[in-house]
Short mmCIF file of C-alpha atoms in Angstrom, two decimals:
data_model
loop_
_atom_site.label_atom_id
_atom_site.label_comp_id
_atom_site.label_asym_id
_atom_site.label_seq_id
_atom_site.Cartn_x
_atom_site.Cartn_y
_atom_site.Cartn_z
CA UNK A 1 0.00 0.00 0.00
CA UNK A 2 3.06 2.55 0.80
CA UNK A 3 4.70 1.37 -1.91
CA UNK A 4 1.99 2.65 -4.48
CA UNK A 5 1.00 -0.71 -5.68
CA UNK A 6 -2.60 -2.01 -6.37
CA UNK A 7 -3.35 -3.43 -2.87
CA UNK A 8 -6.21 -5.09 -0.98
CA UNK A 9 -8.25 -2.99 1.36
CA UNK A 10 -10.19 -5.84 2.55
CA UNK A 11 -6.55 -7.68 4.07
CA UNK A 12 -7.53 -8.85 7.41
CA UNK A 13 -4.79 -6.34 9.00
CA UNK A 14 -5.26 -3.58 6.74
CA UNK A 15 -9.52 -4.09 7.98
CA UNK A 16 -8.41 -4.45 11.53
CA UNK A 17 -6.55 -0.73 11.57
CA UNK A 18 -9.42 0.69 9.74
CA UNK A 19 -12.06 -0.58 12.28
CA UNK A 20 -9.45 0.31 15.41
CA UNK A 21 -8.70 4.27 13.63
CA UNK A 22 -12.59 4.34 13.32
CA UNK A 23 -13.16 3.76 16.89
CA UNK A 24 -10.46 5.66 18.02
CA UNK A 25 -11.88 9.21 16.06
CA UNK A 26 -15.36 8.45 16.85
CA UNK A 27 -14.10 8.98 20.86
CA UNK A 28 -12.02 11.70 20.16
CA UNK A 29 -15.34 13.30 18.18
CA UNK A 30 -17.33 12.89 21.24
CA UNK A 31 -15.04 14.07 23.94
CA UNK A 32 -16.06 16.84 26.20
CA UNK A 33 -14.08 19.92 24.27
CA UNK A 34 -12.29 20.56 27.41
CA UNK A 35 -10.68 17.23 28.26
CA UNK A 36 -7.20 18.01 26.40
CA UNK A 37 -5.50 15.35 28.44
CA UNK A 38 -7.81 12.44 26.80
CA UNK A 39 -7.64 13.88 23.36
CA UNK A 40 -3.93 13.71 23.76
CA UNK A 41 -4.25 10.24 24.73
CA UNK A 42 -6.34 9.68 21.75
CA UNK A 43 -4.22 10.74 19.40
CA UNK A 44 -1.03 9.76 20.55
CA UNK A 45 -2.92 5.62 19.79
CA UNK A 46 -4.65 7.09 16.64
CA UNK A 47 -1.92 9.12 14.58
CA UNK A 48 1.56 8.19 13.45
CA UNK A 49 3.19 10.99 15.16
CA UNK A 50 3.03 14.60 16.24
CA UNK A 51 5.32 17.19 18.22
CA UNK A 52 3.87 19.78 20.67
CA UNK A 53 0.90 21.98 20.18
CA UNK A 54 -1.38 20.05 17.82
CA UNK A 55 -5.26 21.36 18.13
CA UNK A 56 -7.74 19.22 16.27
CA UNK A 57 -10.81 20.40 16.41
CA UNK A 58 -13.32 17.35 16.36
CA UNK A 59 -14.90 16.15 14.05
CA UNK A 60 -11.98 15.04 12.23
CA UNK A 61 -12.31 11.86 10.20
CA UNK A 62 -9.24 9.29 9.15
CA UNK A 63 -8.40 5.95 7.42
CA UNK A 64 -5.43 4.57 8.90
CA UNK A 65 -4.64 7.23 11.24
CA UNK A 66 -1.07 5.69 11.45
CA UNK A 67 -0.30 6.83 8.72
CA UNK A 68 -0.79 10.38 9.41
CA UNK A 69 2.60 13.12 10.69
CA UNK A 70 2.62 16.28 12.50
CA UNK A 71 4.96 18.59 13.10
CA UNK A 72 4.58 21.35 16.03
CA UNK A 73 1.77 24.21 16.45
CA UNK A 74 -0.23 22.87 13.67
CA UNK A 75 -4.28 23.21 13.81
CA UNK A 76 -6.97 21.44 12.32
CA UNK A 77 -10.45 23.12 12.10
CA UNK A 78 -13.19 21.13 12.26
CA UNK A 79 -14.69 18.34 9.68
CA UNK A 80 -11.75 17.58 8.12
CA UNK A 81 -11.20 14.51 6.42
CA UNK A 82 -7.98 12.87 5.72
CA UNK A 83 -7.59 9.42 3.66
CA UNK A 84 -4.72 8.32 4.58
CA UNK A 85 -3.94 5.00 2.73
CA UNK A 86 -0.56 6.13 2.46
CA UNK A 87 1.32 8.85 4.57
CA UNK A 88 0.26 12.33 5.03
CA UNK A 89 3.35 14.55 6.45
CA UNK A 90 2.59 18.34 7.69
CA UNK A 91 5.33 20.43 8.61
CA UNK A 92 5.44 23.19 11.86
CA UNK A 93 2.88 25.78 11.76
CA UNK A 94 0.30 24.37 9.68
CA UNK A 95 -3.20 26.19 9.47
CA UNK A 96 -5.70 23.73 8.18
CA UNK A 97 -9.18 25.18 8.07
CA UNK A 98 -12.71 23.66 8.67
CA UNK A 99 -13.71 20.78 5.63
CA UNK A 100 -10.45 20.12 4.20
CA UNK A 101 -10.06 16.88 2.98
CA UNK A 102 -6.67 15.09 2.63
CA UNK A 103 -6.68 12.16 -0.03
CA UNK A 104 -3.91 9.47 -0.61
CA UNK A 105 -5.90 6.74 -1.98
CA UNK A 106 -6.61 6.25 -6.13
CA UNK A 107 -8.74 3.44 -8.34
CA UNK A 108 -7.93 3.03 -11.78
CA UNK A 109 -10.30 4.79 -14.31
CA UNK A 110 -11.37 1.91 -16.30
CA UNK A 111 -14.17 0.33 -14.40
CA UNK A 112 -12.65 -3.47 -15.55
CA UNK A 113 -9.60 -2.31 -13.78
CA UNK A 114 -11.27 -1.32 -10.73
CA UNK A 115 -13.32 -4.39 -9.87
CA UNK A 116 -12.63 -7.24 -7.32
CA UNK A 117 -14.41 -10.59 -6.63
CA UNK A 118 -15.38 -12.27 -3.66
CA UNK A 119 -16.19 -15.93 -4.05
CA UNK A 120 -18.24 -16.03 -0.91
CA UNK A 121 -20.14 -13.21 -2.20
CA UNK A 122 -18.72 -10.98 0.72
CA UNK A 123 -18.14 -7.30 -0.11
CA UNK A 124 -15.65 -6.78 -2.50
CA UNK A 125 -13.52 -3.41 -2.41
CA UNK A 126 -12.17 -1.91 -5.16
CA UNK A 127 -8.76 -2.21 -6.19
CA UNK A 128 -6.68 0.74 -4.55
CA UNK A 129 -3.30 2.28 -4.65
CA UNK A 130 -2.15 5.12 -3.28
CA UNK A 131 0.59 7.80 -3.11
CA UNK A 132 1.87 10.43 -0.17
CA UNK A 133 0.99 13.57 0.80
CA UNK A 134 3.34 16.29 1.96
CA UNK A 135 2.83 20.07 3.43
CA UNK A 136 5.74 22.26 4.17
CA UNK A 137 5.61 24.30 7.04
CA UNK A 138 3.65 27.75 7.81
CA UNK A 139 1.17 26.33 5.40
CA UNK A 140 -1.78 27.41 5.45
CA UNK A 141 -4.84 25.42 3.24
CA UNK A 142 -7.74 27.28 3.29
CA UNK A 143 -11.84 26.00 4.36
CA UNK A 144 -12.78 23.28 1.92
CA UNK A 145 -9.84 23.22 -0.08
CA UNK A 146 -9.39 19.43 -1.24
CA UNK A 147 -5.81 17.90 -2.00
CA UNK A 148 -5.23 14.68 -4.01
CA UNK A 149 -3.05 11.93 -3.79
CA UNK A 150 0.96 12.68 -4.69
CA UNK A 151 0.79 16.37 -4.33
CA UNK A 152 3.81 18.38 -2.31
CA UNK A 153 3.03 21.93 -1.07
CA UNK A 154 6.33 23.75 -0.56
CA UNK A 155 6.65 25.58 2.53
CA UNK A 156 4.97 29.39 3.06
CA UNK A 157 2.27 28.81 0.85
CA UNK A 158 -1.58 29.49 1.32
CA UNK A 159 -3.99 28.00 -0.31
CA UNK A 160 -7.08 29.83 -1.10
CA UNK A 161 -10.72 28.45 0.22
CA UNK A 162 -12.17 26.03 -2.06
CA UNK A 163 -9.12 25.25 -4.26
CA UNK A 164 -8.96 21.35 -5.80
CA UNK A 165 -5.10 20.75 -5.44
CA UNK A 166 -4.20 18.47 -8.32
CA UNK A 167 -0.37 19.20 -8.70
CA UNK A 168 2.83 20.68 -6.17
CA UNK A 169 2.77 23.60 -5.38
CA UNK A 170 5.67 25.37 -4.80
CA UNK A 171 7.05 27.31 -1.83
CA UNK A 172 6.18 30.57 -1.25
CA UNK A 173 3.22 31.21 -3.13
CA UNK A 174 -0.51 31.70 -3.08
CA UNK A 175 -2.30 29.62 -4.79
CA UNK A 176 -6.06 28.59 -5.87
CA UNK A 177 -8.49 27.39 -8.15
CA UNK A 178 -9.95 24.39 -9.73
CA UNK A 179 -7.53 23.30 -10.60
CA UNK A 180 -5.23 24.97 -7.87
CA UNK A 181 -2.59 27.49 -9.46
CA UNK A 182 -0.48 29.51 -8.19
CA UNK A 183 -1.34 33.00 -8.26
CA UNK A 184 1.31 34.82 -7.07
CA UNK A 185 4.84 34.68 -4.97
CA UNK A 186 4.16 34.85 -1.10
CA UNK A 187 7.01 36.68 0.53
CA UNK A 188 7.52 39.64 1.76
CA UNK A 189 10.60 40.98 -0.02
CA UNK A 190 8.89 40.17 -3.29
CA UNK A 191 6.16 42.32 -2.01
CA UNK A 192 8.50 45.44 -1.90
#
């Protein structure tokens, strides 16, 4: 799955971290806002790693979870989504605002390509790969901005509400659209 190959999402231990991330964000979600110390706990079990200072604001939905980096003082609004079938790395200072969604998982376009069989007659998933997702730092992506699978935002770049990120973006820019492009430069020499 890491690797970017066509994998199996129903693998017994690929369905057992699903189900376990599932049930660890639905008790994060319904925490009392105040108790810190549990949603620490929570996500300390839930993500692959984080440094000090991360605020998620609940809901937040996941995959894997495992699969899924911090760096320090980085804050997730609420209702954000992030697939993460393969890993999802966000530097320091991150700003993600309310309804972003995160995607690292892909089917193939043909619908022959895309189809499994069960011989039991048991769900059958679709065929899957996947590829990582990576955010500088002082990033900030703004509310309901979506970014697909294999894309790299450089570091001190904002991304405008709303924008479909399809390709990198890099560093220091401001970018947005659907398609996301980058608009202009985003430092503050080039502003003078």
């Amino acid at each position: 799955m890491l690797a970017g190959e066509i994998y199996d999402c129903s693998d017994d231990e690929l369905i057992k971290q699903w189900h376990k991330a599932k049930d660890l964000v639905r008790d994060y979600n319904l925490l009392d806002s105040l108790n810190q110390e549990k949603k620490e706990e929570i996500l300390k079990e839930l993500l692959g790693g984080f440094e000090q200072n991360l605020w998620i604001t609940p809901p937040f939905y996941a995959d894997y979870g495992e699969n899924i980096y911090f760096g320090k003082n980085c804050e997730v609004n609420m209702n954000c989504t992030f697939l993460d079938d393969n890993q999802i790395i966000i530097g320091d200072y991150a700003l993600i605002a309310p309804n972003v969604q995160i995607y690292t998982a892909f089917h193939p376009t043909h619908y022959l390509d895309r189809l499994t069989s069960q011989d039991d007659g048991s769900f059958a998933f679709c065929k899957t790969q996947s590829a990582p997702v990576v955010i500088g730092n002082h990033v900030w992506i703004g509310g309901g901005t979506i970014i697909l699978p294999g894309v790299t935002i450089g570091d001190n770049v904002v991304i405008g509400a709303g924008s479909v990120v399809t390709k990198d973006i890099p560093a220091n820019t401001i970018a947005y659209g659907n398609p996301c492009q980058v608009i202009r430069k985003n430092c503050r020499l080039c502003d003078k």
